[in-house]
Coordinates of C-alpha atoms and ligand atoms in Angstrom, one line a residue:
X1049 CA 0.0 0.0 0.0
X1050 CA 1.8 3.1 -1.2
X1051 CA 0.6 6.7 -0.8
X1052 CA 2.8 8.8 -3.0
X1053 CA 6.1 8.4 -1.2
X1054 CA 4.9 6.5 1.9
X1055 CA 5.3 2.8 1.8
X1056 CA 2.9 1.8 4.6
X1057 CA 4.0 -1.9 4.6
X1058 CA 7.7 -1.0 4.8
X1059 CA 7.2 1.4 7.7
X1060 CA 4.3 -0.3 9.5
X1061 CA 6.3 -1.3 12.6
X1062 CA 7.6 2.3 13.2
X1063 CA 4.2 3.8 12.4
X1064 CA 2.3 1.5 14.8
X1065 CA 4.8 2.4 17.6
X1066 CA 4.6 6.1 16.9
X1067 CA 0.8 6.2 16.7
X1068 CA 0.7 4.4 20.1
X1069 CA 3.1 6.9 21.5
X1070 CA 1.0 9.8 20.3
X1071 CA -2.2 8.2 21.5
X1072 CA -0.6 8.1 25.0
X1073 CA -0.5 11.9 25.0
X1074 CA -3.6 13.7 26.3
X1075 CA -2.9 16.9 24.4
X1076 CA 0.1 18.1 22.4
X1077 CA 1.9 21.4 22.1
X1078 CA 4.0 21.9 19.0
X1079 CA 7.2 21.3 21.0
X1080 CA 5.9 18.2 22.6
X1081 CA 4.7 16.9 19.2
X1082 CA 8.2 17.5 17.8
X1083 CA 9.8 15.6 20.7
X1084 CA 7.5 12.6 20.2
X1085 CA 7.8 12.3 16.4
X1086 CA 11.6 12.5 16.7
X1087 CA 11.6 9.3 18.9
X1088 CA 10.5 7.1 16.1
X1089 CA 11.5 8.0 12.5
X1090 CA 12.1 6.3 9.2
X1091 CA 15.3 4.3 9.0
X1092 CA 17.3 7.3 7.5
X1093 CA 16.2 9.5 10.3
X1094 CA 13.5 11.4 8.4
X1095 CA 10.4 12.2 10.4
X1096 CA 7.0 11.0 9.5
X1097 CA 4.8 13.9 8.4
X1098 CA 1.4 14.6 9.8
X1099 CA -0.2 13.6 6.4
X1100 CA 1.6 10.3 6.6
X1101 CA 0.6 9.7 10.2
X1102 CA -3.0 10.5 9.5
X1103 CA -3.0 8.3 6.4
X1104 CA -1.4 5.5 8.4
X1105 CA -3.8 5.9 11.3
X1106 CA -6.8 5.7 9.0
X1107 CA -5.4 2.4 7.7
X1108 CA -4.1 0.9 10.9
X1109 CA -6.7 1.9 13.5
X1110 CA -8.3 -1.2 15.0
X1111 CA -5.3 -3.4 14.1
X1112 CA -1.9 -4.1 15.5
X1113 CA -3.0 -3.1 19.1
X1114 CA -4.2 0.4 18.0
X1115 CA -7.7 1.1 19.3
X1116 CA -10.5 1.6 16.8
X1117 CA -10.5 4.8 14.7
X1118 CA -11.4 7.9 16.5
X1119 CA -11.3 11.5 15.1
X1120 CA -9.7 12.5 18.4
X1121 CA -6.3 11.3 17.2
X1122 CA -6.6 13.6 14.2
X1123 CA -7.6 16.5 16.4
X1124 CA -4.7 15.6 18.7
X1125 CA -2.0 15.8 16.1
X1126 CA -3.6 18.6 14.0
X1127 CA -3.0 21.1 16.8
X1128 CA -3.8 23.9 14.5
X1129 CA -7.5 24.7 15.0
X1130 CA -6.9 28.3 13.8
X1131 CA -5.6 27.1 10.4
X1132 CA -8.8 27.6 8.5
X1133 CA -10.6 30.0 10.9
X1134 CA -10.2 32.7 8.3
X1135 CA -12.6 30.8 6.1
X1136 CA -10.0 30.0 3.5
X1137 CA -7.9 26.9 3.3
X1138 CA -4.2 27.6 2.5
X1139 CA -2.3 25.2 0.2
X1140 CA 1.4 25.9 0.1
X1141 CA 3.5 24.6 -2.7
X1142 CA 7.2 25.0 -3.5
X1143 CA 8.8 25.6 -6.8
X1144 CA 11.7 23.3 -7.8
X1145 CA 15.3 24.0 -6.8
X1146 CA 16.6 26.7 -9.1
X1147 CA 19.3 29.3 -9.1
X1148 CA 18.5 32.6 -7.3
X1149 CA 20.0 36.0 -8.4
X1150 CA 20.4 36.9 -4.7
X1151 CA 23.6 36.4 -2.7
X1152 CA 22.2 37.3 0.7
X1153 CA 24.6 36.2 3.3
X1154 CA 21.9 35.0 5.7
X1155 CA 20.2 32.8 3.2
X1156 CA 20.3 29.0 3.7
X1157 CA 21.7 27.0 0.7
X1158 CA 20.1 23.5 0.9
X1159 CA 20.6 22.1 -2.6
X1160 CA 17.7 19.7 -2.2
X1161 CA 15.4 22.8 -2.0
X1162 CA 14.6 26.0 -3.8
X1163 CA 16.9 28.7 -2.4
X1164 CA 16.2 29.8 1.2
X1165 CA 14.2 26.6 2.2
X1166 CA 15.5 23.8 4.3
X1167 CA 14.8 20.2 3.5
X1168 CA 13.6 19.3 7.0
X1169 CA 10.9 22.0 7.1
X1170 CA 7.5 20.1 7.0
X1171 CA 6.2 21.9 3.9
X1172 CA 9.6 21.3 2.1
X1173 CA 9.5 17.6 2.8
X1174 CA 6.0 17.4 1.3
X1175 CA 7.2 19.2 -1.8
X1176 CA 10.2 16.9 -2.2
X1177 CA 8.1 13.8 -1.9
X1178 CA 6.0 15.2 -4.7
X1179 CA 8.9 16.0 -7.0
X1180 CA 8.2 19.7 -6.5
X1181 CA 5.4 19.1 -9.0
X1182 CA 2.5 21.6 -8.6
X1183 CA -0.2 19.1 -9.6
X1184 CA 1.0 16.4 -7.1
X1185 CA 1.6 18.9 -4.3
X1186 CA -1.9 20.6 -4.6
X1187 CA -3.8 17.4 -5.2
X1188 CA -2.1 15.6 -2.3
X1189 CA -2.6 18.5 0.0
X1190 CA -6.3 18.8 -0.9
X1191 CA -6.7 15.1 -0.2
X1192 CA -5.0 15.4 3.2
X1193 CA -7.3 18.3 4.1
X1194 CA -10.4 16.4 2.9
X1195 CA -9.4 13.3 4.8
X1196 CA -9.4 15.2 8.1
X1197 CA -12.7 16.9 7.5
X1198 CA -11.6 20.4 6.2
X1199 CA -13.6 21.9 3.5
X1200 CA -11.7 22.3 0.3
X1201 CA -13.8 24.7 -1.7
X1202 CA -12.1 28.0 -1.0
X1203 CA -8.3 27.6 -1.5
X1204 CA -5.5 30.1 -1.2
X1205 CA -2.6 28.8 -3.2
X1206 CA 0.7 30.1 -1.7
X1207 CA 3.7 29.5 -4.0
X1208 CA 7.0 29.6 -2.2
X1209 CA 10.6 29.1 -3.3
X1210 CA 13.6 31.4 -4.1
X1211 CA 12.8 34.3 -6.4
X1212 CA 9.6 33.6 -8.5
X1213 CA 10.4 36.2 -11.1
X1214 CA 13.7 34.5 -11.9
X1215 CA 12.1 31.3 -13.1
X1216 CA 11.5 31.0 -16.9
X1217 CA 8.1 32.4 -17.9
X1218 CA 7.1 29.1 -19.5
X1219 CA 7.8 27.3 -16.2
X1220 CA 5.8 29.9 -14.3
X1221 CA 2.8 29.5 -16.6
X1222 CA 3.0 25.7 -16.4
X1223 CA 3.4 25.8 -12.6
X1224 CA 0.3 27.8 -12.1
X1225 CA -1.7 26.0 -14.8
X1226 CA -1.0 22.7 -13.0
X1227 CA -2.1 24.2 -9.7
X1228 CA -5.4 25.1 -11.3
X1229 CA -5.7 21.7 -13.0
X1230 CA -5.3 20.0 -9.6
X1231 CA -8.0 22.2 -8.1
X1232 CA -10.3 21.6 -11.1
X1233 CA -9.8 17.8 -11.1
X1234 CA -9.9 17.2 -7.3
X1235 CA -12.8 15.0 -6.4
X1236 CA -13.5 14.1 -10.0
X1237 CA -10.4 12.7 -11.6
X1238 CA -7.1 11.7 -9.9
X1239 CA -4.4 12.5 -12.4
X1240 CA -1.5 11.8 -10.1
X1241 CA -0.4 8.4 -11.4
X1242 CA 0.1 9.9 -14.9
X1243 CA 2.1 12.8 -13.5
X1244 CA 4.1 10.5 -11.3
X1245 CA 5.0 8.3 -14.2
X1246 CA 6.7 11.2 -15.9
X1247 CA 9.1 11.7 -13.0
X1248 CA 9.7 8.0 -12.3
X1249 CA 10.5 7.5 -16.0
X1250 CA 12.9 10.5 -16.2
X1251 CA 14.5 10.2 -12.8
X1252 CA 16.5 13.4 -13.3
X1253 CA 20.1 12.5 -13.7
X1254 CA 19.5 9.5 -11.4
X1255 CA 20.4 12.0 -8.7
X1256 CA 17.1 13.4 -7.7
X1257 CA 14.2 11.3 -6.5
X1258 CA 11.1 11.9 -4.5
X1259 CA 12.5 10.1 -1.6
X1260 CA 14.1 12.5 0.9
X1261 CA 16.3 9.8 2.5
X1262 CA 17.6 8.8 -0.9
X1263 CA 18.2 12.4 -2.0
X1264 CA 20.0 13.0 1.3
X1265 CA 22.4 10.1 0.6
X1266 CA 22.8 11.0 -3.1
X1267 CA 23.7 14.6 -2.3
X1268 CA 25.6 14.2 0.8
X1269 CA 28.9 15.0 -0.8
X1270 CA 27.4 18.0 -2.6
X1271 CA 25.8 19.7 0.4
X1272 CA 27.1 23.1 1.2
X1273 CA 28.4 23.4 4.7
X1274 CA 30.3 26.6 4.4
X1275 CA 31.3 29.4 2.0
X1276 CA 27.9 29.3 0.3
X1277 CA 28.5 32.2 -2.0
X1278 CA 27.3 31.2 -5.5
X1279 CA 27.9 27.6 -4.8
X1280 CA 24.2 26.8 -4.6
X1281 CA 23.6 28.2 -8.1
X1282 CA 26.5 26.3 -9.6
X1283 CA 25.5 23.0 -8.1
X1284 CA 21.8 23.4 -9.0
X1285 CA 22.8 24.3 -12.6
X1286 CA 25.1 21.3 -13.0
X1287 CA 23.3 18.6 -11.0
X1288 CA 19.7 19.5 -11.8
X1289 CA 19.2 21.9 -14.7
X1290 CA 21.6 20.3 -17.1
X1291 CA 20.3 16.7 -16.7
X1292 CA 16.8 18.0 -16.7
X1293 CA 17.4 19.6 -20.0
X1294 CA 19.1 16.6 -21.4
X1295 CA 16.1 14.4 -20.4
X1296 CA 13.6 16.8 -21.7
X1297 CA 11.9 17.7 -18.4
X1298 CA 12.2 21.4 -19.2
X1299 CA 10.0 20.7 -22.3
X1300 CA 7.4 19.1 -20.1
X1301 CA 7.4 21.8 -17.5
X1302 CA 6.2 24.5 -19.8
X1303 CA 2.8 25.8 -20.9
X1304 CA 1.3 28.5 -23.0
X1305 CA -0.9 31.4 -21.8
X1306 CA -3.8 29.8 -23.7
X1307 CA -3.4 26.5 -21.7
X1308 CA -3.4 28.5 -18.5
X1309 CA -6.5 30.5 -19.5
X1310 CA -8.4 27.3 -20.2
X1311 CA -7.8 26.0 -16.7
X1312 CA -8.5 29.4 -15.2
X1313 CA -11.9 29.5 -16.9
X1314 CA -12.8 26.0 -15.6
X1315 CA -11.8 27.1 -12.1
X1316 CA -14.3 30.0 -12.1
X1317 CA -17.0 27.5 -11.3
X1318 CA -15.0 24.5 -10.0
X1319 CA -15.7 22.7 -6.7
X1320 CA -12.3 23.8 -5.4
X1321 CA -11.8 27.4 -6.3
X1322 CA -8.7 29.6 -6.1
X1323 CA -9.8 32.5 -3.9
X1324 CA -6.3 33.8 -3.6
X1325 CA -2.9 33.2 -5.3
X1326 CA 0.3 34.3 -3.8
X1327 CA 3.9 34.4 -5.2
X1328 CA 7.1 35.6 -3.5
X1329 CA 9.8 37.7 -5.1
X1330 CA 12.4 40.3 -4.7
X1331 CA 11.7 44.1 -4.9
X1332 CA 14.2 44.7 -7.7
X1333 CA 12.4 42.1 -9.9
X1334 CA 9.2 44.1 -9.7
X1335 CA 8.5 46.3 -12.8
X1336 CA 5.4 47.4 -14.6
X1337 CA 5.7 44.5 -17.0
X1338 CA 6.3 42.0 -14.1
X1339 CA 3.3 43.3 -12.1
X1340 CA 1.1 42.9 -15.2
X1341 CA 2.4 39.4 -15.8
X1342 CA 1.8 38.2 -12.3
X1343 CA -1.7 39.6 -12.5
X1344 CA -2.3 37.8 -15.7
X1345 CA -1.2 34.6 -14.0
X1346 CA -4.1 35.1 -11.6
X1347 CA -2.1 36.4 -8.6
X1348 CA -3.8 38.5 -6.0
X1349 CA -1.0 38.9 -3.4
X1350 CA 2.7 39.3 -3.5
X1351 CA 5.2 38.3 -0.8
X1352 CA 8.1 40.6 -1.0
X1353 CA 11.4 40.6 0.8
X1354 CA 12.0 44.0 2.3
X1355 CA 14.4 42.7 5.0
X1356 CA 15.7 46.1 6.0
X1357 CA 15.1 49.8 5.3
X1358 CA 18.7 50.7 5.6
X1359 CA 20.9 50.8 2.5
X1360 CA 23.9 50.2 4.6
X1361 CA 22.4 47.0 6.1
X1362 CA 21.2 45.8 2.7
X1363 CA 24.7 46.3 1.3
X1364 CA 26.4 44.6 4.2
X1365 CA 24.2 41.6 3.8
X1366 CA 24.8 41.5 0.0
X1367 CA 21.0 41.8 -0.7
X1368 CA 21.7 43.1 -4.2
X1369 CA 19.2 45.9 -4.1
X1370 CA 18.6 49.2 -2.3
X1371 CA 15.7 50.6 -0.4
X1372 CA 14.7 52.6 -3.4
X1373 CA 13.9 49.3 -5.2
X1374 CA 11.5 48.4 -2.4
X1375 CA 9.8 51.8 -2.6
X1376 CA 9.2 51.4 -6.3
X1377 CA 8.0 47.8 -5.9
X1378 CA 5.5 48.8 -3.2
X1379 CA 4.1 51.6 -5.3
X1380 CA 3.7 49.5 -8.4
X1381 CA 2.1 46.6 -6.6
X1382 CA -0.3 49.0 -4.7
X1383 CA -1.3 50.8 -7.8
X1384 CA -2.1 47.5 -9.4
X1385 CA -4.3 46.5 -6.5
X1386 CA -2.1 43.8 -5.0
X1387 CA -2.1 42.9 -1.4
X1388 CA 1.4 43.4 -0.2
X1389 CA 2.9 40.9 2.2
X1390 CA 6.3 42.1 3.3
X1391 CA 9.1 40.1 4.9
X1392 CA 11.2 42.0 7.4
X1393 CA 14.3 40.7 9.1
X1394 CA 15.8 41.7 12.5
X1395 CA 19.3 41.0 13.7
X1396 CA 20.9 41.3 10.2
X1397 CA 24.6 41.9 10.0
X1398 CA 25.1 45.6 10.7
X1399 CA 21.8 46.2 12.6
X1400 CA 21.2 46.6 16.3
X1401 CA 18.1 46.0 18.4
X1402 CA 17.5 49.8 18.5
X1403 CA 18.0 50.2 14.7
X1404 CA 15.6 47.3 14.1
X1405 CA 12.8 48.9 16.1
X1406 CA 13.5 52.3 14.3
X1407 CA 13.3 50.5 10.9
X1408 CA 10.1 48.8 11.9
X1409 CA 8.5 52.1 12.9
X1410 CA 9.6 53.6 9.6
X1411 CA 7.9 50.8 7.8
X1412 CA 4.5 52.1 8.9
X1413 CA 5.3 55.9 8.9
X1414 CA 7.0 56.2 5.5
X1415 CA 4.3 56.7 2.9
X1416 CA 6.2 54.4 0.4
X1417 CA 5.7 51.3 2.5
X1418 CA 2.8 50.4 4.9
X1419 CA 2.4 46.7 4.1
X1420 CA -0.9 44.9 4.4
X1421 CA 0.7 41.8 5.9
X1422 CA 4.0 41.1 7.4
X1423 CA 6.3 38.3 8.4
X1424 CA 8.9 39.4 10.9
X1425 CA 11.9 37.0 10.9
X1426 CA 14.8 37.6 13.1
X1427 CA 17.9 36.2 11.4
X1428 CA 18.6 32.6 12.3
X1429 CA 22.1 31.2 12.0
X1430 CA 22.0 28.2 9.6
X1431 CA 25.0 26.1 8.8
X1432 CA 24.8 26.5 5.1
X1433 CA 24.5 30.3 5.1
X1434 CA 27.5 32.5 4.5
X1435 CA 26.7 34.3 7.7
X1436 CA 28.5 31.4 9.4
X1437 CA 31.8 33.0 8.5
X1438 CA 30.8 36.2 10.1
X1439 CA 29.7 34.4 13.2
X1440 CA 33.0 32.5 13.4
X1441 CA 35.2 35.6 13.1
X1442 CA 33.0 37.6 15.5
X1443 CA 31.6 40.1 13.0
X1444 CA 28.0 39.0 13.8
X1445 CA 26.2 37.3 16.7
X1446 CA 22.6 36.4 17.3
X1447 CA 20.7 38.6 19.7
X1448 CA 20.3 37.4 23.3
X1449 CA 16.8 36.3 24.3
X1450 CA 16.3 39.7 26.1
X1451 CA 17.4 41.7 23.0
X1452 CA 15.1 39.6 20.8
X1453 CA 12.2 40.1 23.2
X1454 CA 12.8 43.8 23.2
X1455 CA 12.6 44.0 19.4
X1456 CA 9.6 41.7 19.0
X1457 CA 7.5 43.3 21.7
X1458 CA 8.2 46.8 20.4
X1459 CA 7.4 45.7 16.8
X1460 CA 4.1 44.0 17.8
X1461 CA 3.1 47.2 19.6
X1462 CA 4.0 49.3 16.6
X1463 CA 1.9 47.3 14.1
X1464 CA -1.1 49.2 13.0
X1465 CA -4.6 47.7 12.9
X1466 CA -4.7 47.5 9.1
X1467 CA -1.7 45.1 9.0
X1468 CA -1.8 41.4 9.7
X1469 CA 1.4 40.3 11.4
X1470 CA 1.2 36.9 9.9
X1471 CA 4.2 35.3 11.4
X1472 CA 7.0 36.1 13.9
X1473 CA 10.1 33.8 13.9
X1474 CA 10.5 31.5 11.0
X1475 CA 9.5 27.9 11.7
X1476 CA 12.9 26.4 11.3
X1477 CA 13.6 23.0 12.9
X1478 CA 15.8 23.8 16.0
X1479 CA 18.3 21.2 14.7
X1480 CA 19.1 23.5 11.8
X1481 CA 19.9 26.5 14.0
X1482 CA 23.5 26.7 15.0
X1483 CA 23.2 29.4 17.6
X1484 CA 20.5 31.8 18.8
X1485 CA 16.8 31.6 19.5
X1486 CA 15.3 28.1 18.9
X1487 CA 11.8 28.8 20.3
X1488 CA 9.3 28.8 17.4
X1489 CA 6.7 30.0 19.9
X1490 CA 8.6 33.2 20.7
X1491 CA 5.5 35.2 19.6
X1492 CA 3.6 33.8 22.6
X1493 CA 6.5 34.6 24.8
X1494 CA 6.5 38.1 23.5
X1495 CA 2.7 38.5 23.8
X1496 CA 2.8 37.2 27.4
X1497 CA 5.5 39.8 28.2
X1498 CA 3.3 42.5 26.6
X1499 CA 0.3 41.6 28.8
X1500 CA 2.7 41.9 31.8
X1501 CA 3.8 45.3 30.6
X1502 CA 0.2 46.5 30.0
X1503 CA 0.8 46.7 26.2
X1504 CA -1.5 45.2 23.6
X1505 CA -1.5 44.1 20.0
X1506 CA -3.8 45.8 17.5
X1507 CA -2.8 44.0 14.4
X1508 CA -5.4 42.0 12.4
X1509 CA -4.3 38.6 13.6
X1510 CA -4.6 39.5 17.3
X1511 CA -8.2 40.7 16.7
X1512 CA -9.6 38.1 14.3
X1513 CA -12.7 36.3 15.6
X1514 CA -11.8 32.7 16.1
X1515 CA -15.1 30.9 16.5
X1516 CA -16.2 33.0 19.5
X1517 CA -19.9 33.6 19.9
X1518 CA -21.0 37.2 19.5
X1519 CA -24.2 39.3 19.5
X1520 CA -24.9 40.3 15.8
X1521 CA -26.8 43.4 17.0
X1522 CA -23.6 44.8 18.5
X1523 CA -21.6 44.8 15.2
X1524 CA -20.1 48.1 14.3
X1525 CA -18.5 49.5 11.1
X1526 CA -15.2 51.3 11.6
X1527 CA -13.6 53.2 8.7
X1528 CA -10.0 54.4 9.0
X1529 CA -8.0 56.3 6.5
X1530 CA -4.2 56.3 5.9
X1531 CA -2.1 57.8 3.2
X1532 CA 0.5 56.2 1.0
X1533 CA 2.6 58.0 -1.7
X1534 CA 0.3 56.7 -4.5
X1535 CA -3.1 56.2 -2.8
X1536 CA -5.4 57.2 0.0
X1537 CA -6.2 53.9 1.7
X1538 CA -9.6 53.3 3.4
X1539 CA -9.7 50.4 5.8
X1540 CA -13.3 49.3 6.5
X1541 CA -13.8 46.9 9.4
X1542 CA -16.8 45.2 11.0
X1543 CA -16.0 44.7 14.6
X1544 CA -17.8 43.5 17.7
X1545 CA -16.9 43.4 21.4
X1546 CA -16.5 39.9 22.9
X1547 CA -15.8 39.9 26.6
X1548 CA -14.6 43.5 26.4
X1549 CA -12.1 42.7 23.5
X1550 CA -12.6 44.1 20.1
X1551 CA -12.9 41.3 17.6
X1552 CA -12.7 41.6 13.8
X1553 CA -15.5 40.0 11.8
X1554 CA -14.4 41.2 8.4
X1555 CA -12.6 44.0 6.5
X1556 CA -12.2 45.6 3.1
X1557 CA -9.2 47.4 1.7
X1558 CA -10.1 50.2 -0.6
X1559 CA -7.4 52.2 -2.5
X1560 CA -8.2 55.6 -4.0
X1561 CA -5.3 56.4 -6.3
X1562 CA -3.6 59.8 -6.3
X1563 CA -1.5 59.2 -9.4
X1564 CA -2.1 57.8 -12.9
X1565 CA -2.0 54.0 -12.9
X1566 CA 0.3 52.2 -15.4
X1567 CA -2.4 49.7 -16.3
X1568 CA -4.9 51.3 -18.8
X1569 CA -8.0 49.6 -17.5
X1570 CA -7.5 51.1 -14.0
X1571 CA -7.6 54.7 -15.2
X1572 CA -10.0 56.9 -13.2
X1573 CA -10.9 54.0 -10.9
X1574 CA -10.8 53.1 -7.3
X1575 CA -9.8 49.6 -6.3
X1576 CA -10.9 47.0 -3.8
X1577 CA -7.7 45.2 -2.9
X1578 CA -9.1 42.8 -0.5
X1579 CA -12.4 41.6 1.2
X1580 CA -12.1 39.2 4.0
X1581 CA -14.9 37.9 6.2
X1582 CA -14.0 35.5 9.0
X1583 CA -15.6 32.4 10.3
X1584 CA -14.8 28.7 10.2
X1585 CA -14.5 27.6 6.6
X1586 CA -18.1 27.4 5.3
X1587 CA -19.0 25.9 2.0
X1588 CA -19.6 28.2 -0.9
X1589 CA -23.4 28.6 -1.3
X1590 CA -24.2 27.0 2.1
X1591 CA -27.0 28.6 4.0
X1592 CA -26.8 30.7 7.1
X1593 CA -24.9 29.1 9.9
X1594 CA -24.8 32.1 12.2
X1595 CA -21.1 32.7 11.5
X1596 CA -19.6 35.9 10.4
X1597 CA -19.4 34.7 6.8
X1598 CA -23.2 34.5 6.6
X1599 CA -24.2 37.9 8.0
X1600 CA -23.9 39.5 4.6
X1601 CA -20.9 41.4 5.7
X1602 CA -19.2 41.0 2.3
X1603 CA -22.1 42.7 0.6
X1604 CA -22.3 45.4 3.2
X1605 CA -18.6 46.1 2.9
X1606 CA -18.9 46.5 -0.9
X1607 CA -21.9 48.8 -0.4
X1608 CA -20.0 51.0 2.0
X1609 CA -17.0 51.0 -0.4
X1610 CA -19.3 52.2 -3.2
X1611 CA -20.5 55.1 -1.1
X1612 CA -16.9 56.2 -0.4
X1613 CA -15.8 55.8 -4.0
X1614 CA -18.8 58.0 -5.2
X1615 CA -18.1 60.7 -2.7
X1616 CA -14.5 60.7 -3.7
X1617 CA -15.6 61.4 -7.3
X1618 CA -14.5 58.2 -9.0
X1619 CA -16.8 56.8 -11.7
X1620 CA -15.5 53.2 -11.5
X1621 CA -14.6 50.7 -8.9
X1622 CA -12.3 47.8 -9.8
X1623 CA -11.6 44.7 -7.8
X1624 CA -8.5 42.5 -8.0
X1625 CA -10.6 39.3 -7.9
X1626 CA -9.1 35.8 -7.7
X1627 CA -10.1 33.4 -10.5
X1628 CA -12.4 31.6 -8.1
X1629 CA -14.1 34.7 -6.8
X1630 CA -15.1 36.0 -10.2
X1631 CA -18.6 34.5 -10.0
X1632 CA -19.1 36.0 -6.5
X1633 CA -18.3 39.5 -7.9
X1634 CA -20.5 38.9 -11.0
X1635 CA -23.4 38.3 -8.7
X1636 CA -22.6 41.6 -6.9
X1637 CA -22.9 43.4 -10.2
X1638 CA -19.3 43.5 -11.3
X1639 CA -18.4 43.0 -15.0
X1640 CA -15.3 41.3 -16.3
X1641 CA -12.5 43.6 -17.5
X1642 CA -9.2 42.3 -19.0
X1643 CA -7.3 41.7 -15.7
X1644 CA -9.8 43.0 -13.2
X1645 CA -13.5 43.2 -12.6
X1646 CA -15.3 46.5 -12.4
X1647 CA -18.5 48.3 -11.4
X1648 CA -19.5 51.7 -12.8
X1649 CA -20.6 53.9 -9.9
Ligands
SF4_1314 S1 16.9 36.7 -2.8 FE1 15.8 35.4 -1.3 S2 16.1 33.3 -1.9 FE2 17.6 34.5 -3.0 S3 19.5 34.5 -1.8 FE3 18.3 36.3 -1.1 S4 17.0 35.7 0.6 FE4 17.8 33.8 -0.5

């Protein structure tokens, strides 16, 4: 019995023992879970993933001394009840290992992965087991969600890996086309065997497989342990891209715009719809043409590496671009209606706790920035990063726990209510961190400290309603305004008090441009950049359940936006709809434009 990479018969003894160990736990924290799963691994030391454990549990419950099936086991190891509280199920996929134009000294160089990712991060292992293939990754993830009872009708596809804009265009189109194809076929046709056959036939250079243990052994001699500069790119080009070309995989991993469009059209009414599509790239790769292209691909949000607002720090870390590039990227993305998800780093070479906090403050004061979402990642020391040399000779050191706490608490407190502080501290396995903070729950540590100090978080994540009961008659609309260099931003929120705390039920981001847009169809038009209504994931078209998603807040937010747009003198309102939300907006009276949907006011 084989489940795409997991041979159940081969690992049955370990799986039975591990499932029993997990069942002996009454509840699990993330740390405790990590401790337990490390006790029993596959023969090469690779940990069983949650998907594999759930799959094995479903097959083995009631046999081999394991009690009969109970969903409690799945709840126990899921440990992430907030994962789909936003009403949307995230599916993260990784692009294949590929050279990156960056030379950032802090960036890990794991040659089994796209640049900056580590092969023992959970999502990375999933990608590797699926040959970094988009169809296999999306399909398998949907199946894993479905098997544990999550709804799979509203999906946000998050594409991670190196610098998206540096991959060949034909690969980009193919990658996204295959993501859409998996969404469109899920629950109807299972095309995975056919895709799998391609990789198993080709077996790129006999070096790369979809077995992490095998890859680890094959590449042991090639792994970069120090002096990573450029080496990653050279090894990837020689060991992966060259054989791939010889064997013709590069001809398979390409698609045309017409092929992509065909899948996008199907997805508009599919059972699993893309309600968001996210890519990550570097600021200096954002241009008018690039922004137009990623919009055409169906993207709605861009993750962008800011890292620092100091030219000196960027240079010292060999980032390869300046702050001016970040300013330009933000303005172009904002004018095109994208949600901007910034990545900021603390503790870079050349920064101090004080300068990090100043930088963070500037991020929300300077009119050129003001991201909608943010990841704040203090620099972690990874063995394969060039930063190791700086650490060894004393030029750089990780912050102490107190210094880190000072930076994180100050940053949380400085985050405005229109920004979602999505993640603090990158979820890197502690075994990969040479020195410095290894607590992935440092955010909770910081939040506890803030409570002690009488400080609070106002960011979106801290206020999202998470299944709490509320009184619908107490819902209030709040509208705040903030300026950026290219737009006036209106942030509309429906909030309600729950036990004295303000909880966010839904919000809308409205941009009123102050300068001429570079995309012709946006001229003279305001833009809805995002509508988000919270609640547990509820099926599209399902009747009222008493949750935020069924109070008509989406419609009310659009109506309020229309009023604001009219008063501001705009004749047209555009929306940066995802492919799978087009039908929703059509029902709200929006017409299809070329890249956006619009409403005449
Ligand atoms: S651009 Fe990103 S992926 Fe590339 S080296 Fe720099 S941090 Fe790493």
